[in-house]
Coordinates of C-alpha atoms and ligand atoms in Angstrom, one line a residue:
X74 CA 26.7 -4.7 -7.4
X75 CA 25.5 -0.9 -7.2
X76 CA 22.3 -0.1 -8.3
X77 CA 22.2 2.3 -11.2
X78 CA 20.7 5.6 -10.5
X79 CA 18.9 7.5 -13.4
X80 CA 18.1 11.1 -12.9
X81 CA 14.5 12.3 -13.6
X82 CA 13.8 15.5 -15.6
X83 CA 14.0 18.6 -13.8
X84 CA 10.5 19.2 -12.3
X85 CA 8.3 21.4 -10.3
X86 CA 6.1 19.6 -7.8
X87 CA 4.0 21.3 -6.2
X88 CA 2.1 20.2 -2.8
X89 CA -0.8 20.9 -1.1
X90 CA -1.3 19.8 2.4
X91 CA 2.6 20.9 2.8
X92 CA 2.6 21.6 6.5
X93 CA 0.5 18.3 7.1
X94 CA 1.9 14.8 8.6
X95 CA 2.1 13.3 5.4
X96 CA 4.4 16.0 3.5
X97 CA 6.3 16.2 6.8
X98 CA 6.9 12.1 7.4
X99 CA 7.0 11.0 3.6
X100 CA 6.7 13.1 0.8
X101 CA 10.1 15.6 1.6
X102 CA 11.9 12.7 3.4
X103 CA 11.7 10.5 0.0
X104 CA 12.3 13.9 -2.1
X105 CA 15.7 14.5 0.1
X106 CA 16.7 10.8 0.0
X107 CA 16.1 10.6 -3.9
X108 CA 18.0 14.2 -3.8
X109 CA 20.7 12.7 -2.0
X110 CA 21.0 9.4 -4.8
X111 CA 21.7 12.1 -7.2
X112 CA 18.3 11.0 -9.3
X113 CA 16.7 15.2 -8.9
X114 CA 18.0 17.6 -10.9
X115 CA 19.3 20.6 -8.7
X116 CA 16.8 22.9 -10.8
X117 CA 14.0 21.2 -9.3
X118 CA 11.4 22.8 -7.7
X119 CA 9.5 22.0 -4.4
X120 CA 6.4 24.3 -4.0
X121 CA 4.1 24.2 -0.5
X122 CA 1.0 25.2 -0.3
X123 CA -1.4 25.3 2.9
X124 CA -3.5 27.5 4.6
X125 CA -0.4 28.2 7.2
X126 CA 0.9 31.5 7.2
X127 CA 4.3 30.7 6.7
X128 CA 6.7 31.8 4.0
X129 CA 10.0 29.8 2.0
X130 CA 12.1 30.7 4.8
X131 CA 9.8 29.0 7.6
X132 CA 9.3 26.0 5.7
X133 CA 12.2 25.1 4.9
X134 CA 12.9 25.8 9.1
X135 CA 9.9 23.6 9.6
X136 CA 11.1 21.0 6.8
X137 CA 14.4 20.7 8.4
X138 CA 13.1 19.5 11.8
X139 CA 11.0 16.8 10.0
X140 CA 14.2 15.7 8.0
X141 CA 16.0 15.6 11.4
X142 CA 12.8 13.6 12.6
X143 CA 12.7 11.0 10.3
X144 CA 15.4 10.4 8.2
X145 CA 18.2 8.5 10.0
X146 CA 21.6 10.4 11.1
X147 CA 23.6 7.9 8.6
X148 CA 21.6 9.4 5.7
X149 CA 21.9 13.1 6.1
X150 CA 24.5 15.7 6.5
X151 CA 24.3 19.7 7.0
X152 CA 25.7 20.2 3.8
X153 CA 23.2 17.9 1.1
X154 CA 20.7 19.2 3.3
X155 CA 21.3 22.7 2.7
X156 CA 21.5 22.4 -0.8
X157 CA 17.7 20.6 -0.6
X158 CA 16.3 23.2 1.2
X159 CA 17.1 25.8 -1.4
X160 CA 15.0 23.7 -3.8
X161 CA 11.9 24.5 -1.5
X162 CA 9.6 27.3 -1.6
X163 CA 6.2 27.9 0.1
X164 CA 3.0 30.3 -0.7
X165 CA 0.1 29.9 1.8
X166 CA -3.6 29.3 -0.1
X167 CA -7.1 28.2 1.6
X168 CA -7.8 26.6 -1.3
X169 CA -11.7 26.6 -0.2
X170 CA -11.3 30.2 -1.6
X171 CA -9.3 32.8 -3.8
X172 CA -7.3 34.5 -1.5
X173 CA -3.4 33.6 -2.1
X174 CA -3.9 31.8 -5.5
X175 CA -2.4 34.7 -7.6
X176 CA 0.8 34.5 -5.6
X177 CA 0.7 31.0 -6.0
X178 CA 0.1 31.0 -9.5
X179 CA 3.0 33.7 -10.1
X180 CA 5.3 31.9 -8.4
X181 CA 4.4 28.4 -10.0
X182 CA 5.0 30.5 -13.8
X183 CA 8.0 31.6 -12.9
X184 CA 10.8 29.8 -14.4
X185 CA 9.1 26.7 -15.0
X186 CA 11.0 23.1 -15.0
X187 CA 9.9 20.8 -18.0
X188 CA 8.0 18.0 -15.4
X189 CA 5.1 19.8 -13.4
X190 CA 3.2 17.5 -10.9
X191 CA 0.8 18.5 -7.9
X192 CA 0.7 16.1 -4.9
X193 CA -3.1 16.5 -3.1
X194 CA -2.1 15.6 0.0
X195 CA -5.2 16.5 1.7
X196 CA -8.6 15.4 2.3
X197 CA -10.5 13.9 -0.3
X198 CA -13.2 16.6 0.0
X199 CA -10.7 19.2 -0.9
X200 CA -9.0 16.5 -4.7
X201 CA -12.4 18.6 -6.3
X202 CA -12.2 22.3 -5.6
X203 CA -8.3 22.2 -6.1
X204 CA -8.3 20.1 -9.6
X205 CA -10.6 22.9 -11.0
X206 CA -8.8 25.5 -9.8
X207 CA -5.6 24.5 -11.1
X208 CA -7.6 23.9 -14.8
X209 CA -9.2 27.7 -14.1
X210 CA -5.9 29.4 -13.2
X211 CA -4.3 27.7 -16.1
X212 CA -1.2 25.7 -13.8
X213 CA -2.9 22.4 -15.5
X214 CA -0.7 22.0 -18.5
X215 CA -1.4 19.5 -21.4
X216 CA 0.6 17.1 -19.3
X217 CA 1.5 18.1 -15.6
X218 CA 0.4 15.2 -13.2
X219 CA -2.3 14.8 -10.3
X220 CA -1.3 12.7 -7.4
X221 CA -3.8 12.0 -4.7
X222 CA -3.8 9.9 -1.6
X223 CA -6.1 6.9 -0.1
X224 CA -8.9 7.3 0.8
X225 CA -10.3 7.3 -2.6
X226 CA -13.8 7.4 -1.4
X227 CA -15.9 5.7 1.4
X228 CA -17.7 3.7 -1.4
X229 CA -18.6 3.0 -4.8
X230 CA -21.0 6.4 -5.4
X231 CA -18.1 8.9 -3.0
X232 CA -15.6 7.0 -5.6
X233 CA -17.3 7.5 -8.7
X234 CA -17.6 11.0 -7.9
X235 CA -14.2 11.6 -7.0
X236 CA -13.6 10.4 -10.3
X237 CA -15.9 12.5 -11.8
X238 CA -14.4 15.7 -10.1
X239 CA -10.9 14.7 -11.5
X240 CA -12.4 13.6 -14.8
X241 CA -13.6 17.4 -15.7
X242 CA -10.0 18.7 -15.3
X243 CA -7.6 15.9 -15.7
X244 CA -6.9 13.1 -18.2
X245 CA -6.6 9.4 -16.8
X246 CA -3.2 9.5 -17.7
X247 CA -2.5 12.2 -15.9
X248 CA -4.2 11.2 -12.7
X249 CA -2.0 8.6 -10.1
X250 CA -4.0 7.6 -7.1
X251 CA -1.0 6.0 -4.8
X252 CA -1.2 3.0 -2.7
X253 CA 1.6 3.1 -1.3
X254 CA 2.0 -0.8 -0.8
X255 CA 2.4 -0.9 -4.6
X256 CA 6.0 0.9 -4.2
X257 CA 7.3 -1.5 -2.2
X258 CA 10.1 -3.1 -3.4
X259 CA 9.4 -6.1 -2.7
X260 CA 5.7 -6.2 -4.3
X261 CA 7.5 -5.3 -7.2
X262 CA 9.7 -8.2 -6.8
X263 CA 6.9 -10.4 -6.9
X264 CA 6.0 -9.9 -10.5
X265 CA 9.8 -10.2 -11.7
X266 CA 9.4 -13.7 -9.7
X267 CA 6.5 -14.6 -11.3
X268 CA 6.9 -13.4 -15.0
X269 CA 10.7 -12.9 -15.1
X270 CA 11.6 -16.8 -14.2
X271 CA 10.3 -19.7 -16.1
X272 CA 10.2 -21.8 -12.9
X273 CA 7.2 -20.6 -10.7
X274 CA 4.8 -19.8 -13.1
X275 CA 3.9 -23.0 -14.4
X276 CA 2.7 -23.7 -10.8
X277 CA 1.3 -20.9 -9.8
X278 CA -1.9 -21.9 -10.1
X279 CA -5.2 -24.1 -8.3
X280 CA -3.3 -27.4 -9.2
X281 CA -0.2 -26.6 -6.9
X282 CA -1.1 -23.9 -4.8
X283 CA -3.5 -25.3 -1.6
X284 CA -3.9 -21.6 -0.5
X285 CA -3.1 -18.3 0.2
X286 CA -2.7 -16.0 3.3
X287 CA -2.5 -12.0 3.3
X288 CA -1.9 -10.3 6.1
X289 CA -1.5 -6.9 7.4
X290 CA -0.8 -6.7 11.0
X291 CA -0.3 -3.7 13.3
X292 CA 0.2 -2.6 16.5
X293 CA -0.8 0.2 16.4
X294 CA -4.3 1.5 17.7
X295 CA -5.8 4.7 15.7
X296 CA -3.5 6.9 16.9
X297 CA -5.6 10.4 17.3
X298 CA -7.7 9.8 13.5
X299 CA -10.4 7.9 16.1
X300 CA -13.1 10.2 14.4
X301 CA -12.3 9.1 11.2
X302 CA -11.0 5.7 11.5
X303 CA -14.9 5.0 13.3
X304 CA -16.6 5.7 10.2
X305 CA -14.3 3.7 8.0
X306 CA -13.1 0.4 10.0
X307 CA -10.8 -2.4 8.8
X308 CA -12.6 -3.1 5.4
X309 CA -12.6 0.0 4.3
X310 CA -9.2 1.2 5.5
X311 CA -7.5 -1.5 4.4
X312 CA -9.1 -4.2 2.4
X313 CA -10.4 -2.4 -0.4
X314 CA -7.2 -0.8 -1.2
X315 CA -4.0 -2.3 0.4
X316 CA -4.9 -6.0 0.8
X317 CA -6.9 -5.7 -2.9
X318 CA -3.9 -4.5 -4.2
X319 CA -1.9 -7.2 -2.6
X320 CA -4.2 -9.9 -4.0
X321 CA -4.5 -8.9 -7.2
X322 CA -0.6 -8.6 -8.1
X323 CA -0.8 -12.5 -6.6
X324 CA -3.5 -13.5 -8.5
X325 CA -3.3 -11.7 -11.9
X326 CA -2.6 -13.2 -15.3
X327 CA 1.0 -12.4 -16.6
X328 CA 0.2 -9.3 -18.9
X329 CA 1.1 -8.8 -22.5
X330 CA 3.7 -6.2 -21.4
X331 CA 5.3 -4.2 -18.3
X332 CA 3.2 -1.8 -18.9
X333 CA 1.1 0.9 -16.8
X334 CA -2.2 0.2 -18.6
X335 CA -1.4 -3.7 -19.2
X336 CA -0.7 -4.7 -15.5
X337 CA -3.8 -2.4 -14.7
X338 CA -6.1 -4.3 -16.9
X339 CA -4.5 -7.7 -15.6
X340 CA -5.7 -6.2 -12.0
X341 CA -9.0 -5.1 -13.0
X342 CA -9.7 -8.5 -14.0
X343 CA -9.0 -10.2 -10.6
X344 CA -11.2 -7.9 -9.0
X345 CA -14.0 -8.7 -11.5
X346 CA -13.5 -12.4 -10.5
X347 CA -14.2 -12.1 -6.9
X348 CA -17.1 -13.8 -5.5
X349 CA -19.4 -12.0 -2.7
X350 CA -18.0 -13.4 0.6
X351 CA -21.1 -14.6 2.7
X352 CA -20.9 -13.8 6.2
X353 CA -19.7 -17.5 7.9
X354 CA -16.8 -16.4 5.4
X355 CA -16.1 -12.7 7.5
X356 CA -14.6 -12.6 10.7
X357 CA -14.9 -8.7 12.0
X358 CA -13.1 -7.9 15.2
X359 CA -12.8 -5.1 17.3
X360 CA -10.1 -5.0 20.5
X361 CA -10.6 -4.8 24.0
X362 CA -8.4 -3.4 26.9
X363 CA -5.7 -5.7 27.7
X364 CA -2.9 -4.2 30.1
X365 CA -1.6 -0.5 29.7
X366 CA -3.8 -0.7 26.0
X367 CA -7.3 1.4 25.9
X368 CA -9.9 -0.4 24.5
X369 CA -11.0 0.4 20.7
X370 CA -13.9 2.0 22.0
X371 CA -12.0 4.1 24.2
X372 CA -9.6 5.3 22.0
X373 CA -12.1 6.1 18.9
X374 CA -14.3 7.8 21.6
X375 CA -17.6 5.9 20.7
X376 CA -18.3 3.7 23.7
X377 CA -21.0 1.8 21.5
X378 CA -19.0 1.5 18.1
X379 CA -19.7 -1.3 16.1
X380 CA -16.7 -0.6 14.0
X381 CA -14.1 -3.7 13.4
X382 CA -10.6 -2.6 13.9
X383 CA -9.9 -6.1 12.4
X384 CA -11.2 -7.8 9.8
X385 CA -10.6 -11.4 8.3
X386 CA -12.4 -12.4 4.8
X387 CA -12.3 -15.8 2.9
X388 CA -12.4 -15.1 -0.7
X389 CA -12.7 -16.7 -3.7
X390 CA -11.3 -15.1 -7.0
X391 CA -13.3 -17.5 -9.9
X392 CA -11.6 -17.8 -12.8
X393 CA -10.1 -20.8 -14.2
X394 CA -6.4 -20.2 -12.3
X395 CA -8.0 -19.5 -9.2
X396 CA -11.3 -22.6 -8.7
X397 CA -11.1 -23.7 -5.5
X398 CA -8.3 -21.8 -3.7
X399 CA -9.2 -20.2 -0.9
X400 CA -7.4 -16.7 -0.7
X401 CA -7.5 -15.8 3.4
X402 CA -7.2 -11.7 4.4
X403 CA -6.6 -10.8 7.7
X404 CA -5.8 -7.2 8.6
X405 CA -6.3 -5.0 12.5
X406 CA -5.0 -3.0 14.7
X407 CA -3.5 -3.4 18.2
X408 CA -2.5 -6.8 17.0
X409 CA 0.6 -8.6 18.6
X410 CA 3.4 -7.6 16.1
X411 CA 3.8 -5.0 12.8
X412 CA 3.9 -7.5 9.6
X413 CA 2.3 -7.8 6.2
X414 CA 2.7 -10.2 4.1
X415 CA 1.7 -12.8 1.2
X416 CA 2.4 -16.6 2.0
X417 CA 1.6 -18.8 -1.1
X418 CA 1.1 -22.2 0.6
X419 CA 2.4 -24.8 -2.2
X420 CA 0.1 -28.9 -1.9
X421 CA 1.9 -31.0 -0.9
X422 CA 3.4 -34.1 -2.6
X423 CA 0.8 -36.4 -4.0
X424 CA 2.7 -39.6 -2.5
X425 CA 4.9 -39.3 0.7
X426 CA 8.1 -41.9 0.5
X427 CA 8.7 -40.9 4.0
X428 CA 6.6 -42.2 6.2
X429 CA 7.7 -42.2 9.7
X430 CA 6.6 -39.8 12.3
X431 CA 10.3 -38.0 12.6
X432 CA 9.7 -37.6 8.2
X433 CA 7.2 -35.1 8.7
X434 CA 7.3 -32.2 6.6
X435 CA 5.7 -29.2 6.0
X436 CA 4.1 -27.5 2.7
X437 CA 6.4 -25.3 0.6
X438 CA 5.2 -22.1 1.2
X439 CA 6.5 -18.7 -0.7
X440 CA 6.5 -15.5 1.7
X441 CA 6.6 -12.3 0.4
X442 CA 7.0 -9.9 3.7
X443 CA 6.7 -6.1 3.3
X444 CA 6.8 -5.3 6.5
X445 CA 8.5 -4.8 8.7
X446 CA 11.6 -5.8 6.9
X447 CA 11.3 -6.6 2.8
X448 CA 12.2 -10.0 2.0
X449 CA 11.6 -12.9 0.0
X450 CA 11.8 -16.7 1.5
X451 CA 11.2 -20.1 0.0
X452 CA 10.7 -22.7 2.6
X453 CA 12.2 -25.6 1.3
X454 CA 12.0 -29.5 3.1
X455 CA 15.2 -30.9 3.1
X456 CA 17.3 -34.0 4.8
X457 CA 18.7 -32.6 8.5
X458 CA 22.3 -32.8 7.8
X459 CA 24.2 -35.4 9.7
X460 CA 24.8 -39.0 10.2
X461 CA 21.6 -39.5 13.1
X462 CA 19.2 -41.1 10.7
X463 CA 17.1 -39.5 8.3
X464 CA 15.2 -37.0 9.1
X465 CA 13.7 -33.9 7.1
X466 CA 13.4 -30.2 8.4
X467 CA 12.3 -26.5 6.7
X468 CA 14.9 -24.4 5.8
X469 CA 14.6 -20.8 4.2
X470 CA 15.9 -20.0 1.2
X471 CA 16.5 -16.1 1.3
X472 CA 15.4 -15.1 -2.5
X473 CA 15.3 -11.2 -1.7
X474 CA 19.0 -10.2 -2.3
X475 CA 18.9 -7.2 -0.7
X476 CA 22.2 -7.5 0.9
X477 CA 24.0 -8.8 -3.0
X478 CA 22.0 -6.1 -5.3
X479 CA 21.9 -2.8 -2.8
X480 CA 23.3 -0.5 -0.6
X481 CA 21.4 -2.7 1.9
X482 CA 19.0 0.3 2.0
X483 CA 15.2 -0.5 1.2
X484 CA 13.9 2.4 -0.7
X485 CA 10.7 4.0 1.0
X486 CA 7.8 3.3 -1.1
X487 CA 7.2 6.8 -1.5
X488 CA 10.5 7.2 -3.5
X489 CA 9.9 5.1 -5.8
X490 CA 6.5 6.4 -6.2
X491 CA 7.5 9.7 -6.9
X492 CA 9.9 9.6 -9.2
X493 CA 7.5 7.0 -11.0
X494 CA 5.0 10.1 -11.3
X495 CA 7.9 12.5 -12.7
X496 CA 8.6 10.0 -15.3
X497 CA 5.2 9.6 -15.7
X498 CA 4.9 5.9 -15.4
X499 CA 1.5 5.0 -13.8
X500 CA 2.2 0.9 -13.6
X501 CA 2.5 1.3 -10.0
X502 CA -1.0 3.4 -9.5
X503 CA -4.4 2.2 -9.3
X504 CA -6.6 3.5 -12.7
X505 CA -10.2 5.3 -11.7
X506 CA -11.8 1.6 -13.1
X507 CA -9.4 -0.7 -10.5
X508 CA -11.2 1.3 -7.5
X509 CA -14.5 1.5 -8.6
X510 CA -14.5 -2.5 -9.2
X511 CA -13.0 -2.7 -5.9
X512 CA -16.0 -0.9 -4.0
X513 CA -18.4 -2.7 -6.3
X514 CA -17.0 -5.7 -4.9
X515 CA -16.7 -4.1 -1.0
X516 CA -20.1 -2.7 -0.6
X517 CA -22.2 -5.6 -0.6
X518 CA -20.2 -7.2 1.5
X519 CA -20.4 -4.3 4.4
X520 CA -23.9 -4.1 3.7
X521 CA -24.7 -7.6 4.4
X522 CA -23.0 -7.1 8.0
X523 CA -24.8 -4.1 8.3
X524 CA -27.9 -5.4 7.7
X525 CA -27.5 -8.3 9.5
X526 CA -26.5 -5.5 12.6
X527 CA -23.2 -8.2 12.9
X528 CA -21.3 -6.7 16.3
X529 CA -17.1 -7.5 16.4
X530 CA -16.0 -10.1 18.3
X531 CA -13.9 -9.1 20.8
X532 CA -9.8 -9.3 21.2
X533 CA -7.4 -8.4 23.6
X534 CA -5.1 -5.6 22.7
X535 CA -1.6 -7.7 22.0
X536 CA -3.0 -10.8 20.9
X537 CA -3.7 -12.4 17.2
X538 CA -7.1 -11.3 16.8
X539 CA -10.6 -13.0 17.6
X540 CA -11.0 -16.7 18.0
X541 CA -13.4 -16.7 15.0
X542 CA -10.6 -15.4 12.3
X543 CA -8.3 -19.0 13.7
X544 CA -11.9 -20.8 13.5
X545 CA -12.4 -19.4 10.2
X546 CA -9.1 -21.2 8.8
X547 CA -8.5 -24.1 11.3
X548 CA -12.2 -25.3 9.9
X549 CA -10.7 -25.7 6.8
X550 CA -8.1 -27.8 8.1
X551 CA -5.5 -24.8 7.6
X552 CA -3.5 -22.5 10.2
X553 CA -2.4 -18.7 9.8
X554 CA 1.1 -18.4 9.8
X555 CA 1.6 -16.9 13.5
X556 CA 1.9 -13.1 14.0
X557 CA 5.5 -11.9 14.4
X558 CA 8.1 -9.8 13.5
Ligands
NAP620 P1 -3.0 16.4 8.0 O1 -1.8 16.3 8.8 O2 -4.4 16.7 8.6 O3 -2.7 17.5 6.8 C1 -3.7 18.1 6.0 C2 -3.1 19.2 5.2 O4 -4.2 19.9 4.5 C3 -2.5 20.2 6.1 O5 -1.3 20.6 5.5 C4 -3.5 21.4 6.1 O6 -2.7 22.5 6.3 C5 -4.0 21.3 4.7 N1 -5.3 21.9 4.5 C6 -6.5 21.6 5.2 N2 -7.5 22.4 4.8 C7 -6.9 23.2 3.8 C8 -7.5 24.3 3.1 N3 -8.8 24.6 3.1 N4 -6.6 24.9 2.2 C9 -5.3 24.5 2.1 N5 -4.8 23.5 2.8 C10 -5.6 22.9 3.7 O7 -3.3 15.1 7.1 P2 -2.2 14.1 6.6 O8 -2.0 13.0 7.6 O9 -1.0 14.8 6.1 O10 -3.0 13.4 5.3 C11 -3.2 14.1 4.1 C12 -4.0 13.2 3.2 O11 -3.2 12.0 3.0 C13 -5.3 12.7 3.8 O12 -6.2 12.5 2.7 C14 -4.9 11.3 4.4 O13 -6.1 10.5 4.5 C15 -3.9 10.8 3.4 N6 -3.0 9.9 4.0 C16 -2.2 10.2 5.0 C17 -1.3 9.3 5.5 C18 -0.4 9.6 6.7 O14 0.4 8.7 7.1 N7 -0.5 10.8 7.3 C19 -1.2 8.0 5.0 C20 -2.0 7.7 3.9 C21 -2.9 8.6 3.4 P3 -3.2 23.8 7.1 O15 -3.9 23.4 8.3 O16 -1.9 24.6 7.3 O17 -4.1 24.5 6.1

């Protein structure tokens, strides 16, 4: 089966932070590979903007390289390539001042595409000062479209005035704040699991489910943003957006439609449910050199941080679905494989007919991986085929399909992401409320460590994390699923 491709509108997008990392590794990869599928228009328009000097002729040079960089040699050829890089254009602004807007603006207003969007792919400090230009200089139309990137404040007051700062120029409809994690296929998949079948829902809840594990794993260290990453750490980073995110697409109540501001209402909710986590339930962790690795210290350059480059939380989400399941997040760096995922551990059986040792089963247990490699498994207990006796073993039912529904080719979230903001769906973005409720949940929580001046328990680089995040689950009788690829 092919997937069916349907082409957006023709669009101007224009982006700031053009000659950053982001543009280069994401944004125009995902614009060339939705290019390629046929789903742009060829009238589109893709504007840069930074404070580099360049002009169109050395960014698309520069934009070239970074297609050769990252987008595999089976996906490209000289030819569709080409033809991409005469959609782009470039203007250099310091958008801190004046200088360069006219051009900008001039070049913007000429010719315009019905579908005009502006991608903030810079630091937070800068989402203000450029939303009110755009509204002063008259590029905001009555419907062109804001996109900005994580992080969406360091707390609940830096959020709310973010907010504000977009709120004087833009509508909330016209404002997407991306978590990328959201465009993941397979994320998606979850809710046409849950809501398109009539089979898991009716025991998706505290009567059938014991319990349920998030992870986000990653090898990584922080990779040159040691500054930044220092004043941040694992909770912010990562649990207030990504693992959030994750959790409340698990946990939400099926909404009345597929819609943006249905789902995002459904979501809001779950975060409104969550219980303050005490700190016996908050395992931080921070790692240590191990081998050819630096220590965390060492590599953010603070040899007396007391930031947690790993984090694991037991949370409660109390509403009636939810009493008494345990939702366990785990998330760091330098860990001993690159994996995220959402396991659903199912209870088991309430009478075993098999009782001898070799019987032994294990839960059922749903895992929804997004990383490194999308997929879907049920693990299933059934008889170990042959004629030796019966005995029972765990299988994996692969419910993902990629293989029968595809190309075989996982679509990067951003893709899906971006065209989702030219056809100006905003299901798969997080609404000014959704993050606000999620620092109101988040801050009292890191101020309780704080207070209590809680320092990380230390891990090797490599490994699975601190002893206390297994402690923190093996005292409830439970085990993480192990760290792998
Ligand atoms: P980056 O590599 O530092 O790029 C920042 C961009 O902002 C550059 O293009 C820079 O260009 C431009 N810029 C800085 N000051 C400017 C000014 N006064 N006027 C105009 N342009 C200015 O950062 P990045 O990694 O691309 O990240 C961009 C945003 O996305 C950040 O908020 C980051 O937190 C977020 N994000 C990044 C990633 C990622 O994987 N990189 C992932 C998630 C979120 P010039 O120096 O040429 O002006």
């Amino acid at each position: 089966m092919s997937v069916k491709i349907i082409p957006v509108d023709p669009f101007d997008l224009i982006i700031f932070g053009a000659s950053g990392d982001l543009a280069r590794r994401k944004i125009l990869p995902a614009l060339y590979q939705r290019f390629l599928a046929s789903q742009i228009p060829p009238e589109t328009r893709i504007i840069g903007t930074a404070r580099s000097g360049w002009d169109s002729a050395a960014f698309r040079t520069e934009i070239k390289t970074s297609l050769e960089k990252y987008i595999p040699e089976s996906r490209r050829d000289a030819d569709s390539i080409a033809r991409f890089l005469t959609r782009l254009h470039y203007h250099p602004v310091d958008v801190k001042g004046d200088k360069g807007w006219d051009a900008l603006v001039a070049l913007v207003n000429d010719t315009p595409n019905p579908v005009r969007a502006f991608y903030l792919s810079v630091a937070p400090a800068l989402f203000g000062p450029i939303a009110s230009q755009l509204s002063q200089r008259g590029l905001r139309t009555a419907d062109s479209r804001i996109v900005v990137e994580k992080p969406f404040g360091h707390d609940l007051a830096s959020a709310q005035e973010l907010n504000k700062q977009l709120a004087h120029c833009f509508r909330e409809d016209q404002i997407y704040r991306i978590d990328h994690y959201l465009g993941k296929e397979t994320v998606q998949n979850l809710m046409a699991l849950r809501f398109a079948n009539s089979l898991l829902e009716p025991v998706w809840n505290a009567q059938h489910i014991d319990h349920i594990q998030i992870t986000v794993a990653e090898t990584i260290g922080v990779e040159g943003r040691g500054a930044y990453y220092d004043k941040s750490g694992a909770m912010r980073d990562m649990v207030q957006n990504h693992l959030m995110q994750m959790l409340c697409l698990t946990a939400m109540e099926p909404p009345a439609r597929f819609e943006a501001n249905d789902v995002r209402d459904e979501k809001l909710k779950v975060i409104r449910s969550l219980e303050d986590v005490p700190l016996p339930d908050i395992v931080r962790g921070q790692y240590r050199a191990n081998g050819d690795s630096a220590s965390y210290r060492d590599d953010a350059g603070n040899p007396d941080s007391t930031t947690e480059s790993f984090i694991a939380l037991k949370v409660r989400v109390s509403n009636w679905r939810w009493a008494g399941v345990p939702f366990y997040l785990r998330t760091g760096k330098r860990l001993r494989a690159r994996m995220s995922e959402i396991v659903v551990i199912f209870k088991d059986p309430p009478h075993s007919i098999f009782p001898h040792p070799e019987q032994r089963h294990n839960s059922n247990s749903l895992v929804i991986r997004l990383q490194p490699d999308e997929a879907i498994t049920m693990h299933m207990n059934i008889k170990e085929p042959g004629q030796g006796g019966f005995r029972l073993t765990e299988v994996p039912l692969d419910m993902s399909f990629a293989e029968t529904l595809g190309d075989g080719r996982m679509a990067d979230a951003y893709e899906r992401l971006l065209m989702d903001v030219i056809r100006g769906d905003q299901t798969l973005f997080m609404r000014g409320d959704e993050v606000e409720a999620a620092w109101r949940w988040a801050d009292p929580i890191i101020a309780r460590w704080q207070e209590a001046e809680d320092i990380p328990e230390p891990y090797d680089a490599g490994g699975s994390g601190p002893d206390g995040s297994l402690a923190l689950i093996h005292h409830d009788n439970r085990r993480w699923r192990p760290i792998e690829a």
